[in-house]
């Protein structure tokens, strides 16, 4: 599988994703902070999964993921959408990246994002061409699995 993880931070989920995709899969991580990507790279090396992870530094104007259009099986957007200036653009780019049948887990922290605000993000996702697959219960989060 190919997984796209925007805003991985220090890679709390990335190492597990890299283990899950296996030696023939890849995880593309995209962040605006080089420091996060450097820490993530060190942790991936120690875990022996660095070959499955491709890190991209972006400036904040998008994920720079045009080359992945239609190639991604799963997107993990964990606790990062509320930091984006352009949620609509992000959702459109995510939609383009996914393969038919691909899914995206969107999860936002309850402390930063109200249910109303999360619902607005889901409305934008519907406008971008996603359907809401499910609303999983994740502790301290507002979460949805989006499908195309
Ligand atoms: C709160 S951290 C979440 C880290 C990780 N997903 C987790 O849950 O442990 C948010 C991350 O999103 C990144 N970020 C913020 N704006 C971004 C953007 N426009 N594109 C990519 N990453 C971004 C930040 O640099 C940070 O690493």
Short mmCIF file of C-alpha atoms and ligand atoms in Angstrom, two decimals:
data_model
loop_
_atom_site.label_atom_id
_atom_site.label_comp_id
_atom_site.label_asym_id
_atom_site.label_seq_id
_atom_site.Cartn_x
_atom_site.Cartn_y
_atom_site.Cartn_z
CA UNK A 1 0.00 0.00 0.00
CA UNK A 2 0.91 3.63 -0.43
CA UNK A 3 0.01 5.80 2.55
CA UNK A 4 0.10 9.59 2.66
CA UNK A 5 0.51 11.21 6.05
CA UNK A 6 0.29 15.01 6.05
CA UNK A 7 1.51 16.66 9.26
CA UNK A 8 3.23 13.61 10.78
CA UNK A 9 5.04 15.66 13.43
CA UNK A 10 7.72 13.49 15.00
CA UNK A 11 6.15 10.38 13.53
CA UNK A 12 4.07 9.02 16.37
CA UNK A 13 1.94 7.11 13.83
CA UNK A 14 4.44 6.95 10.99
CA UNK A 15 6.55 4.10 12.30
CA UNK A 16 3.49 1.94 12.83
CA UNK A 17 2.19 2.80 9.36
CA UNK A 18 5.59 1.87 7.91
CA UNK A 19 5.45 -1.49 9.67
CA UNK A 20 1.93 -2.04 8.39
CA UNK A 21 2.71 -1.33 4.72
CA UNK A 22 5.58 -3.82 4.85
CA UNK A 23 8.83 -3.83 2.86
CA UNK A 24 7.11 -3.27 -0.49
CA UNK A 25 4.88 -0.42 0.66
CA UNK A 26 5.66 3.23 1.26
CA UNK A 27 4.58 6.04 3.53
CA UNK A 28 4.90 9.57 2.19
CA UNK A 29 5.06 12.16 4.98
CA UNK A 30 4.59 15.86 4.31
CA UNK A 31 5.31 18.53 6.89
CA UNK A 32 6.15 22.24 7.02
CA UNK A 33 8.76 21.73 9.77
CA UNK A 34 12.17 20.33 8.86
CA UNK A 35 12.81 19.69 12.57
CA UNK A 36 9.85 17.30 12.73
CA UNK A 37 11.00 15.47 9.60
CA UNK A 38 14.55 15.16 10.97
CA UNK A 39 13.34 13.67 14.25
CA UNK A 40 11.02 11.36 12.37
CA UNK A 41 13.90 10.22 10.12
CA UNK A 42 16.06 9.40 13.15
CA UNK A 43 13.30 7.39 14.78
CA UNK A 44 12.57 5.56 11.50
CA UNK A 45 16.24 4.66 11.13
CA UNK A 46 16.41 3.26 14.65
CA UNK A 47 13.26 1.23 13.94
CA UNK A 48 14.73 -0.06 10.65
CA UNK A 49 11.84 1.20 8.50
CA UNK A 50 13.49 4.27 6.93
CA UNK A 51 13.49 2.73 3.44
CA UNK A 52 9.68 2.72 3.42
CA UNK A 53 9.32 6.37 4.36
CA UNK A 54 9.63 9.29 1.96
CA UNK A 55 9.73 12.71 3.63
CA UNK A 56 8.71 15.93 1.91
CA UNK A 57 9.16 19.41 3.29
CA UNK A 58 6.46 21.80 2.06
CA UNK A 59 5.94 25.52 2.52
CA UNK A 60 2.27 25.32 3.56
CA UNK A 61 0.76 26.05 0.16
CA UNK A 62 -0.28 22.42 -0.38
CA UNK A 63 1.07 18.90 -0.05
CA UNK A 64 3.09 18.92 -3.27
CA UNK A 65 1.49 15.56 -3.99
CA UNK A 66 0.49 15.96 -7.65
CA UNK A 67 2.73 13.03 -8.56
CA UNK A 68 0.66 10.82 -6.22
CA UNK A 69 -2.68 11.56 -7.92
CA UNK A 70 -4.77 8.38 -7.95
CA UNK A 71 -2.00 6.32 -6.31
CA UNK A 72 -2.69 6.54 -2.58
CA UNK A 73 -4.57 3.81 -0.69
CA UNK A 74 -4.90 5.58 2.64
CA UNK A 75 -4.40 9.06 4.05
CA UNK A 76 -3.93 9.71 7.75
CA UNK A 77 -4.64 13.32 8.74
CA UNK A 78 -4.33 13.23 12.50
CA UNK A 79 -4.60 16.42 14.54
CA UNK A 80 -3.44 18.62 11.70
CA UNK A 81 -6.41 19.92 9.68
CA UNK A 82 -7.18 22.64 12.26
CA UNK A 83 -3.69 24.06 11.60
CA UNK A 84 -4.36 24.57 7.89
CA UNK A 85 -5.24 27.94 6.38
CA UNK A 86 -7.01 26.29 3.42
CA UNK A 87 -9.01 23.21 4.44
CA UNK A 88 -10.88 23.20 1.13
CA UNK A 89 -7.69 23.05 -0.93
CA UNK A 90 -6.28 20.36 1.35
CA UNK A 91 -9.38 18.19 0.98
CA UNK A 92 -9.41 18.61 -2.81
CA UNK A 93 -5.73 17.60 -2.99
CA UNK A 94 -6.38 14.61 -0.71
CA UNK A 95 -9.32 13.55 -2.85
CA UNK A 96 -7.14 13.69 -5.97
CA UNK A 97 -4.39 11.64 -4.34
CA UNK A 98 -6.61 8.69 -3.44
CA UNK A 99 -7.16 5.63 -5.61
CA UNK A 100 -10.73 4.55 -6.24
CA UNK A 101 -11.70 2.75 -3.03
CA UNK A 102 -9.10 4.69 -1.03
CA UNK A 103 -9.89 6.03 2.41
CA UNK A 104 -8.83 8.85 4.66
CA UNK A 105 -8.94 9.02 8.44
CA UNK A 106 -9.52 12.54 9.64
CA UNK A 107 -9.11 13.08 13.34
CA UNK A 108 -9.14 16.34 15.27
CA UNK A 109 -8.51 17.09 18.96
CA UNK A 110 -11.66 17.87 20.98
CA UNK A 111 -9.72 20.56 22.87
CA UNK A 112 -9.08 22.58 19.71
CA UNK A 113 -11.97 21.73 17.43
CA UNK A 114 -15.67 22.04 18.29
CA UNK A 115 -18.20 19.59 16.89
CA UNK A 116 -19.58 22.47 14.79
CA UNK A 117 -16.17 23.20 13.33
CA UNK A 118 -15.56 19.50 12.67
CA UNK A 119 -18.93 19.28 10.96
CA UNK A 120 -17.90 22.21 8.74
CA UNK A 121 -14.81 20.24 7.72
CA UNK A 122 -16.99 17.23 6.93
CA UNK A 123 -19.27 19.45 4.82
CA UNK A 124 -16.20 20.65 2.90
CA UNK A 125 -15.16 17.01 2.46
CA UNK A 126 -18.56 16.17 0.97
CA UNK A 127 -18.21 19.14 -1.39
CA UNK A 128 -14.76 17.86 -2.41
CA UNK A 129 -16.32 14.54 -3.46
CA UNK A 130 -15.83 12.37 -0.38
CA UNK A 131 -18.48 10.31 1.34
CA UNK A 132 -18.51 9.74 5.09
CA UNK A 133 -17.70 6.07 5.54
CA UNK A 134 -17.93 5.98 9.36
CA UNK A 135 -17.45 8.01 12.51
CA UNK A 136 -15.03 5.91 14.61
CA UNK A 137 -14.71 6.63 18.31
CA UNK A 138 -11.15 7.69 19.12
CA UNK A 139 -10.39 9.00 22.58
CA UNK A 140 -10.27 12.81 22.93
CA UNK A 141 -10.98 13.17 19.21
CA UNK A 142 -13.59 13.99 16.64
CA UNK A 143 -13.00 11.54 13.85
CA UNK A 144 -14.34 10.39 10.52
CA UNK A 145 -13.30 7.93 7.86
CA UNK A 146 -13.80 9.49 4.44
CA UNK A 147 -14.14 7.42 1.29
CA UNK A 148 -14.25 8.17 -2.42
C1 LIG B 1 -0.33 18.72 16.24
S1 LIG B 1 0.91 18.10 15.15
C2 LIG B 1 0.28 16.45 14.88
C3 LIG B 1 1.38 15.46 14.63
C4 LIG B 1 0.92 14.02 14.36
N1 LIG B 1 -0.04 13.93 13.26
C5 LIG B 1 0.36 13.40 15.60
O1 LIG B 1 -0.87 13.30 15.72
O2 LIG B 1 1.15 12.98 16.47
C6 LIG B 1 0.53 18.94 13.61
C7 LIG B 1 1.59 18.74 12.52
O3 LIG B 1 1.08 19.30 11.31
C8 LIG B 1 2.12 20.01 10.67
N2 LIG B 1 1.53 20.98 9.73
C9 LIG B 1 0.94 22.16 10.02
N3 LIG B 1 0.54 22.78 8.89
C10 LIG B 1 0.89 21.96 7.86
C11 LIG B 1 0.76 22.05 6.45
N4 LIG B 1 0.20 23.11 5.84
N5 LIG B 1 1.23 21.02 5.69
C12 LIG B 1 1.81 19.95 6.29
N6 LIG B 1 1.97 19.82 7.62
C13 LIG B 1 1.52 20.81 8.40
C14 LIG B 1 2.90 20.61 11.84
O4 LIG B 1 4.19 21.02 11.46
C15 LIG B 1 2.90 19.45 12.82
O5 LIG B 1 3.97 18.58 12.59
#
